[in-house]
Amino acid sequence: MAQIIDGKLISKQIKDELKGKVESLKSEGKEVCLAVIQVGCDPASTVYVGNKKKACEYIGIKSIAYELPEETTEEELLGIISKLNNDDNVHGILVQLPVPKHINEEHIINAISPAKDVDGFHPASVGALSIGKKGFVSCTPAGIIQLLKRSGIEIEGKDCVVIGRSNIVGKPMAMLLLRENGTVTVCHSKTKNLKEVCKRADILVVAIGKPKMIDASYVKEGATVIDVGIHRNENGKLCGDVDYDAVEPVAGAITPVPGGVGPMTIAMLMNNCVEAVL
Ligand code: NDP
């Protein structure tokens, strides 16, 4: 039977540790503050923003919400970001993505000061990660490293296979596993013999965005399987990119969906906000 990697529990531990840090910063007169900007009212974004606000409240981080109308122009949004960049009382700036189509997402990401880029999406943050310098790291892959470490799963020297090469998950995941001395292979939609490559993995990270695509035939006996995917089926039930019921008997350790990677993303966002002050 596989070890179930409990993201709910581990994210709670991280949030409780951060609570302590935030309190001691407060006693030094420093109040951690995150600005969260949402443009338009995409329902999924509203849920994500709400969860971020709740996590801030739990930890004691001040959150300032900007709920901007759909017709907000790129210039207006850039103006707000510039103001927040120059506000010493604001430590982190987060623009909930996606932004409406008339706003260029790249311009927005590039406008956030790297010192306040708690999502870790700015090219300077991404560059720092790839050359091993200090900088904010994208929250989902940073959370996966915490899941592995806090579950006692060693990365050094292990064959790590990442399926997916997106800028927010796959690529930073590969860089982080490399930083932890894993031997890393990155797969994508053009990869040949995907099954054979995956079957070599001691640690398999799946971030493809295809419900239950990875079954037991992709997994080596005893491998650690990390499922990043989130999908909701027609009955409203959540599932991942991994066929959990098929893979769990083969895996050595596995993350469930929900309750695996998902809760870690917000915990690491909170961690980045605190890091922004330290
Ligand atoms: P993207 O769609 O940006 O990237 C998907 C990647 O998977 C691409 O690199 C693509 O390859 C690759 N891919 C697609 N089909 C295949 C295939 N058949 N074989 C091999 N590779 C394939 O997705 P994201 O990285 O943004 O997200 C991945 C999943 O993780 C989604 O389900 C998303 O909802 C979830 N997610 C969950 C988060 C969490 O907090 N738990 C946070 C972020 C995402 P190519 O580059 O060649 O197109």
mmCIF file of C-alpha atoms and ligand atoms in Angstrom:
data_model
loop_
_atom_site.group_PDB
_atom_site.id
_atom_site.type_symbol
_atom_site.label_atom_id
_atom_site.label_comp_id
_atom_site.label_asym_id
_atom_site.label_seq_id
_atom_site.Cartn_x
_atom_site.Cartn_y
_atom_site.Cartn_z
ATOM 1 C CA MET A 1 0.000 0.000 0.000
ATOM 2 C CA ALA A 2 1.343 3.423 -0.941
ATOM 3 C CA GLN A 3 2.202 6.144 1.559
ATOM 4 C CA ILE A 4 -0.435 8.828 1.103
ATOM 5 C CA ILE A 5 1.227 12.244 0.989
ATOM 6 C CA ASP A 6 -1.107 14.469 2.976
ATOM 7 C CA GLY A 7 -0.977 17.962 1.495
ATOM 8 C CA LYS A 8 -3.742 19.204 3.761
ATOM 9 C CA LEU A 9 -1.772 18.308 6.879
ATOM 10 C CA ILE A 10 1.599 19.529 5.566
ATOM 11 C CA SER A 11 0.125 22.821 4.331
ATOM 12 C CA LYS A 12 -1.437 23.344 7.776
ATOM 13 C CA GLN A 13 1.959 22.739 9.434
ATOM 14 C CA ILE A 14 3.558 25.322 7.129
ATOM 15 C CA LYS A 15 0.791 27.863 7.773
ATOM 16 C CA ASP A 16 1.113 27.360 11.531
ATOM 17 C CA GLU A 17 4.887 27.897 11.337
ATOM 18 C CA LEU A 18 4.268 31.076 9.330
ATOM 19 C CA LYS A 19 1.739 32.269 11.909
ATOM 20 C CA GLY A 20 4.528 32.237 14.499
ATOM 21 C CA LYS A 21 6.894 34.159 12.198
ATOM 22 C CA VAL A 22 4.231 36.759 11.388
ATOM 23 C CA GLU A 23 3.554 37.272 15.096
ATOM 24 C CA SER A 24 7.216 37.825 15.861
ATOM 25 C CA LEU A 25 7.504 40.254 12.921
ATOM 26 C CA LYS A 26 4.500 42.113 14.336
ATOM 27 C CA SER A 27 6.245 42.403 17.684
ATOM 28 C CA GLU A 28 9.109 44.104 15.795
ATOM 29 C CA GLY A 29 6.574 46.527 14.318
ATOM 30 C CA LYS A 30 6.488 44.884 10.841
ATOM 31 C CA GLU A 31 3.101 43.971 9.422
ATOM 32 C CA VAL A 32 3.273 41.566 6.449
ATOM 33 C CA CYS A 33 0.990 42.854 3.690
ATOM 34 C CA LEU A 34 -0.148 41.251 0.423
ATOM 35 C CA ALA A 35 -2.004 43.145 -2.316
ATOM 36 C CA VAL A 36 -4.295 40.905 -4.376
ATOM 37 C CA ILE A 37 -5.638 42.298 -7.639
ATOM 38 C CA GLN A 38 -8.495 40.694 -9.541
ATOM 39 C CA VAL A 39 -9.717 42.119 -12.823
ATOM 40 C CA GLY A 40 -13.230 41.023 -13.820
ATOM 41 C CA CYS A 41 -15.271 38.384 -12.038
ATOM 42 C CA ASP A 42 -14.251 35.008 -13.450
ATOM 43 C CA PRO A 43 -15.883 32.599 -10.926
ATOM 44 C CA ALA A 44 -12.813 30.334 -10.578
ATOM 45 C CA SER A 45 -10.593 33.385 -9.950
ATOM 46 C CA THR A 46 -13.035 34.655 -7.336
ATOM 47 C CA VAL A 47 -12.757 31.318 -5.491
ATOM 48 C CA TYR A 48 -8.917 31.378 -5.662
ATOM 49 C CA VAL A 49 -8.764 35.002 -4.478
ATOM 50 C CA GLY A 50 -11.188 34.191 -1.632
ATOM 51 C CA ASN A 51 -8.992 31.261 -0.525
ATOM 52 C CA LYS A 52 -5.901 33.483 -0.557
ATOM 53 C CA LYS A 53 -7.652 36.090 1.589
ATOM 54 C CA LYS A 54 -8.737 33.368 4.046
ATOM 55 C CA ALA A 55 -5.175 32.036 4.307
ATOM 56 C CA CYS A 56 -3.891 35.588 4.947
ATOM 57 C CA GLU A 57 -6.444 36.004 7.745
ATOM 58 C CA TYR A 58 -5.466 32.663 9.294
ATOM 59 C CA ILE A 59 -1.769 33.527 9.351
ATOM 60 C CA GLY A 60 -2.177 37.172 10.313
ATOM 61 C CA ILE A 61 -1.039 38.661 7.007
ATOM 62 C CA LYS A 62 -2.818 41.877 6.043
ATOM 63 C CA SER A 63 -4.423 41.569 2.613
ATOM 64 C CA ILE A 64 -5.532 44.466 0.465
ATOM 65 C CA ALA A 65 -8.025 43.477 -2.210
ATOM 66 C CA TYR A 66 -8.387 45.310 -5.527
ATOM 67 C CA GLU A 67 -11.556 44.074 -7.234
ATOM 68 C CA LEU A 68 -11.406 45.866 -10.564
ATOM 69 C CA PRO A 69 -14.107 45.869 -13.247
ATOM 70 C CA GLU A 70 -13.666 43.797 -16.425
ATOM 71 C CA GLU A 71 -13.234 46.985 -18.509
ATOM 72 C CA THR A 72 -10.154 48.141 -16.540
ATOM 73 C CA THR A 73 -7.479 49.158 -19.063
ATOM 74 C CA GLU A 74 -3.921 47.846 -19.114
ATOM 75 C CA GLU A 75 -2.695 51.380 -18.290
ATOM 76 C CA GLU A 76 -4.944 51.577 -15.238
ATOM 77 C CA LEU A 77 -3.736 48.195 -14.001
ATOM 78 C CA LEU A 78 -0.094 49.125 -14.629
ATOM 79 C CA GLY A 79 -0.714 52.353 -12.685
ATOM 80 C CA ILE A 80 -1.953 50.419 -9.641
ATOM 81 C CA ILE A 81 1.004 48.013 -9.819
ATOM 82 C CA SER A 82 3.430 50.934 -10.012
ATOM 83 C CA LYS A 83 1.835 52.541 -6.950
ATOM 84 C CA LEU A 84 2.067 49.256 -5.024
ATOM 85 C CA ASN A 85 5.684 48.723 -6.137
ATOM 86 C CA ASN A 86 6.527 52.043 -4.488
ATOM 87 C CA ASP A 87 4.497 51.464 -1.315
ATOM 88 C CA ASP A 88 6.855 50.312 1.470
ATOM 89 C CA ASN A 89 3.922 48.967 3.471
ATOM 90 C CA VAL A 90 3.089 46.420 0.741
ATOM 91 C CA HIS A 91 5.418 43.396 0.592
ATOM 92 C CA GLY A 92 3.778 41.167 -1.989
ATOM 93 C CA ILE A 93 1.763 41.895 -5.151
ATOM 94 C CA LEU A 94 -0.366 39.267 -6.825
ATOM 95 C CA VAL A 95 -2.433 39.749 -9.974
ATOM 96 C CA GLN A 96 -4.874 36.849 -10.285
ATOM 97 C CA LEU A 97 -4.470 35.259 -13.718
ATOM 98 C CA PRO A 98 -5.908 35.028 -16.286
ATOM 99 C CA VAL A 99 -6.526 38.731 -16.880
ATOM 100 C CA PRO A 100 -9.169 39.770 -19.463
ATOM 101 C CA LYS A 101 -8.049 39.355 -23.089
ATOM 102 C CA HIS A 102 -7.548 43.100 -23.746
ATOM 103 C CA ILE A 103 -4.755 43.179 -21.144
ATOM 104 C CA ASN A 104 -1.334 41.763 -22.063
ATOM 105 C CA GLU A 105 -0.468 39.255 -19.327
ATOM 106 C CA GLU A 106 3.266 39.487 -19.997
ATOM 107 C CA HIS A 107 3.245 43.288 -19.525
ATOM 108 C CA ILE A 108 1.547 42.791 -16.150
ATOM 109 C CA ILE A 109 3.935 40.079 -14.933
ATOM 110 C CA ASN A 110 6.930 42.161 -16.016
ATOM 111 C CA ALA A 111 5.620 45.279 -14.242
ATOM 112 C CA ILE A 112 5.599 43.719 -10.753
ATOM 113 C CA SER A 113 8.808 44.470 -8.869
ATOM 114 C CA PRO A 114 10.841 41.210 -8.512
ATOM 115 C CA ALA A 115 11.169 42.111 -4.788
ATOM 116 C CA LYS A 116 7.356 41.799 -4.440
ATOM 117 C CA ASP A 117 6.778 39.038 -7.016
ATOM 118 C CA VAL A 118 5.340 36.486 -4.571
ATOM 119 C CA ASP A 119 3.942 34.353 -7.439
ATOM 120 C CA GLY A 120 7.487 33.938 -8.783
ATOM 121 C CA PHE A 121 6.404 34.588 -12.392
ATOM 122 C CA HIS A 122 8.655 37.593 -13.208
ATOM 123 C CA PRO A 123 11.476 36.777 -15.665
ATOM 124 C CA ALA A 124 13.984 37.915 -13.015
ATOM 125 C CA SER A 125 12.540 35.382 -10.528
ATOM 126 C CA VAL A 126 12.584 32.627 -13.154
ATOM 127 C CA GLY A 127 16.153 33.533 -14.152
ATOM 128 C CA ALA A 128 17.308 33.556 -10.516
ATOM 129 C CA LEU A 129 15.912 30.052 -10.054
ATOM 130 C CA SER A 130 17.723 28.705 -13.098
ATOM 131 C CA ILE A 131 21.114 30.133 -12.071
ATOM 132 C CA GLY A 132 20.712 29.224 -8.408
ATOM 133 C CA LYS A 133 20.289 32.759 -7.040
ATOM 134 C CA LYS A 134 17.865 33.939 -4.381
ATOM 135 C CA GLY A 135 14.406 34.851 -5.675
ATOM 136 C CA PHE A 136 10.755 33.945 -5.395
ATOM 137 C CA VAL A 137 9.820 30.487 -6.690
ATOM 138 C CA SER A 138 6.517 29.590 -8.334
ATOM 139 C CA CYS A 139 4.275 28.344 -5.508
ATOM 140 C CA THR A 140 3.015 24.991 -6.842
ATOM 141 C CA PRO A 141 6.448 23.465 -7.584
ATOM 142 C CA ALA A 142 7.892 24.965 -4.383
ATOM 143 C CA GLY A 143 5.036 23.272 -2.518
ATOM 144 C CA ILE A 144 5.840 19.930 -4.152
ATOM 145 C CA ILE A 145 9.433 20.104 -2.875
ATOM 146 C CA GLN A 146 8.035 20.694 0.626
ATOM 147 C CA LEU A 147 5.657 17.726 0.243
ATOM 148 C CA LEU A 148 8.571 15.465 -0.689
ATOM 149 C CA LYS A 149 10.926 16.716 2.014
ATOM 150 C CA ARG A 150 8.365 16.683 4.798
ATOM 151 C CA SER A 151 7.250 13.162 3.805
ATOM 152 C CA GLY A 152 10.815 11.885 4.105
ATOM 153 C CA ILE A 153 11.248 11.257 0.376
ATOM 154 C CA GLU A 154 14.829 11.826 -0.703
ATOM 155 C CA ILE A 155 15.405 13.609 -4.034
ATOM 156 C CA GLU A 156 19.196 13.530 -4.316
ATOM 157 C CA GLY A 157 20.396 11.058 -6.923
ATOM 158 C CA LYS A 158 16.853 9.986 -7.806
ATOM 159 C CA ASP A 159 15.512 9.704 -11.358
ATOM 160 C CA CYS A 160 12.882 12.453 -11.496
ATOM 161 C CA VAL A 161 10.509 12.714 -14.449
ATOM 162 C CA VAL A 162 8.292 15.792 -14.861
ATOM 163 C CA ILE A 163 5.444 15.569 -17.380
ATOM 164 C CA GLY A 164 4.583 19.109 -18.509
ATOM 165 C CA ARG A 165 6.775 22.119 -19.299
ATOM 166 C CA SER A 166 4.562 25.101 -18.461
ATOM 167 C CA ASN A 167 6.222 28.224 -17.079
ATOM 168 C CA ILE A 168 4.322 27.983 -13.789
ATOM 169 C CA VAL A 169 4.609 24.262 -13.049
ATOM 170 C CA GLY A 170 6.711 22.003 -15.287
ATOM 171 C CA LYS A 171 9.790 24.169 -15.925
ATOM 172 C CA PRO A 172 10.271 25.511 -12.374
ATOM 173 C CA MET A 173 9.575 21.997 -11.056
ATOM 174 C CA ALA A 174 12.415 20.633 -13.153
ATOM 175 C CA MET A 175 14.777 23.399 -11.948
ATOM 176 C CA LEU A 176 13.876 22.765 -8.296
ATOM 177 C CA LEU A 177 14.391 19.004 -8.554
ATOM 178 C CA LEU A 178 17.746 19.697 -10.200
ATOM 179 C CA ARG A 179 18.622 22.098 -7.365
ATOM 180 C CA GLU A 180 17.902 19.214 -4.968
ATOM 181 C CA ASN A 181 20.366 17.043 -6.936
ATOM 182 C CA GLY A 182 17.765 14.894 -8.704
ATOM 183 C CA THR A 183 18.493 13.577 -12.218
ATOM 184 C CA VAL A 184 15.728 15.276 -14.141
ATOM 185 C CA THR A 185 13.891 14.473 -17.381
ATOM 186 C CA VAL A 186 11.154 16.786 -18.678
ATOM 187 C CA CYS A 187 8.425 15.318 -20.913
ATOM 188 C CA HIS A 188 5.813 17.123 -23.015
ATOM 189 C CA SER A 189 3.331 16.502 -25.806
ATOM 190 C CA LYS A 190 6.092 15.725 -28.328
ATOM 191 C CA THR A 191 7.930 13.228 -26.100
ATOM 192 C CA LYS A 192 8.363 9.816 -27.725
ATOM 193 C CA ASN A 193 7.851 6.658 -25.639
ATOM 194 C CA LEU A 194 6.322 8.598 -22.745
ATOM 195 C CA LYS A 195 5.443 5.391 -20.881
ATOM 196 C CA GLU A 196 8.990 4.035 -20.988
ATOM 197 C CA VAL A 197 10.448 7.364 -19.841
ATOM 198 C CA CYS A 198 7.941 7.598 -16.966
ATOM 199 C CA LYS A 199 8.597 4.000 -15.929
ATOM 200 C CA ARG A 200 12.224 4.930 -15.188
ATOM 201 C CA ALA A 201 11.138 7.523 -12.612
ATOM 202 C CA ASP A 202 11.725 7.187 -8.890
ATOM 203 C CA ILE A 203 9.775 10.448 -8.579
ATOM 204 C CA LEU A 204 7.101 11.175 -11.201
ATOM 205 C CA VAL A 205 5.524 14.651 -11.238
ATOM 206 C CA VAL A 206 2.457 14.852 -13.466
ATOM 207 C CA ALA A 207 1.287 18.285 -14.685
ATOM 208 C CA ILE A 208 -0.404 17.717 -18.039
ATOM 209 C CA GLY A 209 -3.955 18.917 -17.569
ATOM 210 C CA LYS A 210 -5.553 15.652 -18.805
ATOM 211 C CA PRO A 211 -7.899 13.888 -16.340
ATOM 212 C CA LYS A 212 -6.654 10.469 -15.171
ATOM 213 C CA MET A 213 -4.245 10.108 -18.132
ATOM 214 C CA ILE A 214 -1.522 8.400 -16.102
ATOM 215 C CA ASP A 215 -2.422 4.833 -15.193
ATOM 216 C CA ALA A 216 -0.346 2.071 -13.588
ATOM 217 C CA SER A 217 1.397 1.240 -16.871
ATOM 218 C CA TYR A 218 3.383 4.516 -16.598
ATOM 219 C CA VAL A 219 4.596 3.899 -13.049
ATOM 220 C CA LYS A 220 7.538 1.907 -11.702
ATOM 221 C CA GLU A 221 6.779 -0.270 -8.658
ATOM 222 C CA GLY A 222 7.475 1.773 -5.533
ATOM 223 C CA ALA A 223 7.780 5.165 -7.300
ATOM 224 C CA THR A 224 6.613 8.423 -5.727
ATOM 225 C CA VAL A 225 3.802 9.942 -7.817
ATOM 226 C CA ILE A 226 2.904 13.622 -7.479
ATOM 227 C CA ASP A 227 -0.329 14.640 -9.199
ATOM 228 C CA VAL A 228 -0.612 18.369 -9.983
ATOM 229 C CA GLY A 229 -3.747 18.158 -12.134
ATOM 230 C CA ILE A 230 -7.130 19.380 -10.937
ATOM 231 C CA HIS A 231 -10.296 18.555 -12.825
ATOM 232 C CA ARG A 232 -13.953 18.443 -11.901
ATOM 233 C CA ASN A 233 -16.083 15.738 -13.517
ATOM 234 C CA GLU A 234 -19.718 16.075 -14.529
ATOM 235 C CA ASN A 235 -20.833 15.092 -10.987
ATOM 236 C CA GLY A 236 -18.703 17.855 -9.470
ATOM 237 C CA LYS A 237 -16.127 15.353 -8.112
ATOM 238 C CA LEU A 238 -12.452 16.365 -8.262
ATOM 239 C CA CYS A 239 -9.780 14.214 -9.883
ATOM 240 C CA GLY A 240 -6.195 14.690 -11.046
ATOM 241 C CA ASP A 241 -4.046 13.848 -14.069
ATOM 242 C CA VAL A 242 -3.312 10.477 -12.434
ATOM 243 C CA ASP A 243 -5.781 7.591 -12.222
ATOM 244 C CA TYR A 244 -5.413 7.376 -8.438
ATOM 245 C CA ASP A 245 -7.224 4.061 -7.902
ATOM 246 C CA ALA A 246 -5.138 2.335 -10.582
ATOM 247 C CA VAL A 247 -1.773 3.837 -9.567
ATOM 248 C CA GLU A 248 -1.991 3.739 -5.760
ATOM 249 C CA PRO A 249 -1.412 -0.047 -5.499
ATOM 250 C CA VAL A 250 1.790 0.244 -7.595
ATOM 251 C CA ALA A 251 3.229 3.477 -6.149
ATOM 252 C CA GLY A 252 5.422 3.742 -3.066
ATOM 253 C CA ALA A 253 3.937 7.141 -2.235
ATOM 254 C CA ILE A 254 1.235 9.238 -3.911
ATOM 255 C CA THR A 255 -0.604 12.544 -3.553
ATOM 256 C CA PRO A 256 -4.416 12.399 -3.588
ATOM 257 C CA VAL A 257 -6.657 14.891 -5.410
ATOM 258 C CA PRO A 258 -8.051 16.769 -3.575
ATOM 259 C CA GLY A 259 -5.798 17.133 -0.537
ATOM 260 C CA GLY A 260 -2.388 16.699 -2.174
ATOM 261 C CA VAL A 261 -0.645 19.424 -4.163
ATOM 262 C CA GLY A 262 -3.599 21.854 -4.178
ATOM 263 C CA PRO A 263 -3.399 23.124 -0.566
ATOM 264 C CA MET A 264 0.383 23.551 -0.868
ATOM 265 C CA THR A 265 0.142 26.277 -3.512
ATOM 266 C CA ILE A 266 -1.506 28.757 -1.143
ATOM 267 C CA ALA A 267 0.744 27.744 1.764
ATOM 268 C CA MET A 268 3.810 28.560 -0.354
ATOM 269 C CA LEU A 269 2.277 31.846 -1.476
ATOM 270 C CA MET A 270 1.948 32.761 2.190
ATOM 271 C CA ASN A 271 5.543 31.640 2.718
ATOM 272 C CA ASN A 272 6.707 33.923 -0.099
ATOM 273 C CA CYS A 273 4.845 36.875 1.474
ATOM 274 C CA VAL A 274 6.662 36.328 4.760
ATOM 275 C CA GLU A 275 9.994 35.870 2.935
ATOM 276 C CA ALA A 276 9.377 39.231 1.249
ATOM 277 C CA VAL A 277 9.670 40.915 4.647
ATOM 278 C CA LEU A 278 12.565 38.901 6.069
HETATM 279 P P1 NDP B 1 -0.411 23.633 -19.258
HETATM 280 O O1 NDP B 1 -1.605 23.295 -20.100
HETATM 281 O O2 NDP B 1 0.163 25.001 -19.319
HETATM 282 O O3 NDP B 1 0.762 22.593 -19.616
HETATM 283 C C1 NDP B 1 0.506 21.245 -19.836
HETATM 284 C C2 NDP B 1 1.777 20.563 -20.240
HETATM 285 O O4 NDP B 1 1.495 19.178 -20.424
HETATM 286 C C3 NDP B 1 2.415 21.088 -21.518
HETATM 287 O O5 NDP B 1 3.798 21.240 -21.366
HETATM 288 C C4 NDP B 1 2.087 19.999 -22.537
HETATM 289 O O6 NDP B 1 3.092 19.816 -23.530
HETATM 290 C C5 NDP B 1 2.028 18.761 -21.679
HETATM 291 N N1 NDP B 1 1.161 17.742 -22.257
HETATM 292 C C6 NDP B 1 -0.126 17.915 -22.694
HETATM 293 N N2 NDP B 1 -0.582 16.742 -23.190
HETATM 294 C C7 NDP B 1 0.422 15.846 -23.048
HETATM 295 C C8 NDP B 1 0.551 14.473 -23.409
HETATM 296 N N3 NDP B 1 -0.448 13.794 -23.977
HETATM 297 N N4 NDP B 1 1.722 13.859 -23.151
HETATM 298 C C9 NDP B 1 2.732 14.519 -22.569
HETATM 299 N N5 NDP B 1 2.664 15.834 -22.211
HETATM 300 C C10 NDP B 1 1.523 16.480 -22.462
HETATM 301 O O7 NDP B 1 -0.825 23.226 -17.775
HETATM 302 P P2 NDP B 1 -0.253 23.706 -16.342
HETATM 303 O O8 NDP B 1 1.162 23.314 -16.188
HETATM 304 O O9 NDP B 1 -0.658 25.107 -16.078
HETATM 305 O O10 NDP B 1 -1.166 22.791 -15.401
HETATM 306 C C11 NDP B 1 -1.165 21.378 -15.452
HETATM 307 C C12 NDP B 1 -2.272 20.829 -14.572
HETATM 308 O O11 NDP B 1 -2.030 21.223 -13.237
HETATM 309 C C13 NDP B 1 -3.674 21.346 -14.891
HETATM 310 O O12 NDP B 1 -4.611 20.304 -14.611
HETATM 311 C C14 NDP B 1 -3.885 22.476 -13.903
HETATM 312 O O13 NDP B 1 -5.251 22.686 -13.599
HETATM 313 C C15 NDP B 1 -3.138 21.948 -12.711
HETATM 314 N N6 NDP B 1 -2.607 22.983 -11.810
HETATM 315 C C16 NDP B 1 -2.783 22.777 -10.470
HETATM 316 C C17 NDP B 1 -2.273 23.659 -9.558
HETATM 317 C C18 NDP B 1 -2.440 23.370 -8.106
HETATM 318 O O14 NDP B 1 -2.351 24.272 -7.280
HETATM 319 N N7 NDP B 1 -2.673 22.105 -7.725
HETATM 320 C C19 NDP B 1 -1.570 24.882 -9.966
HETATM 321 C C20 NDP B 1 -1.350 24.968 -11.398
HETATM 322 C C21 NDP B 1 -1.872 24.046 -12.261
HETATM 323 P P3 NDP B 1 3.453 20.950 -24.654
HETATM 324 O O15 NDP B 1 4.290 21.963 -23.922
HETATM 325 O O16 NDP B 1 4.206 20.197 -25.673
HETATM 326 O O17 NDP B 1 2.133 21.503 -25.128
#
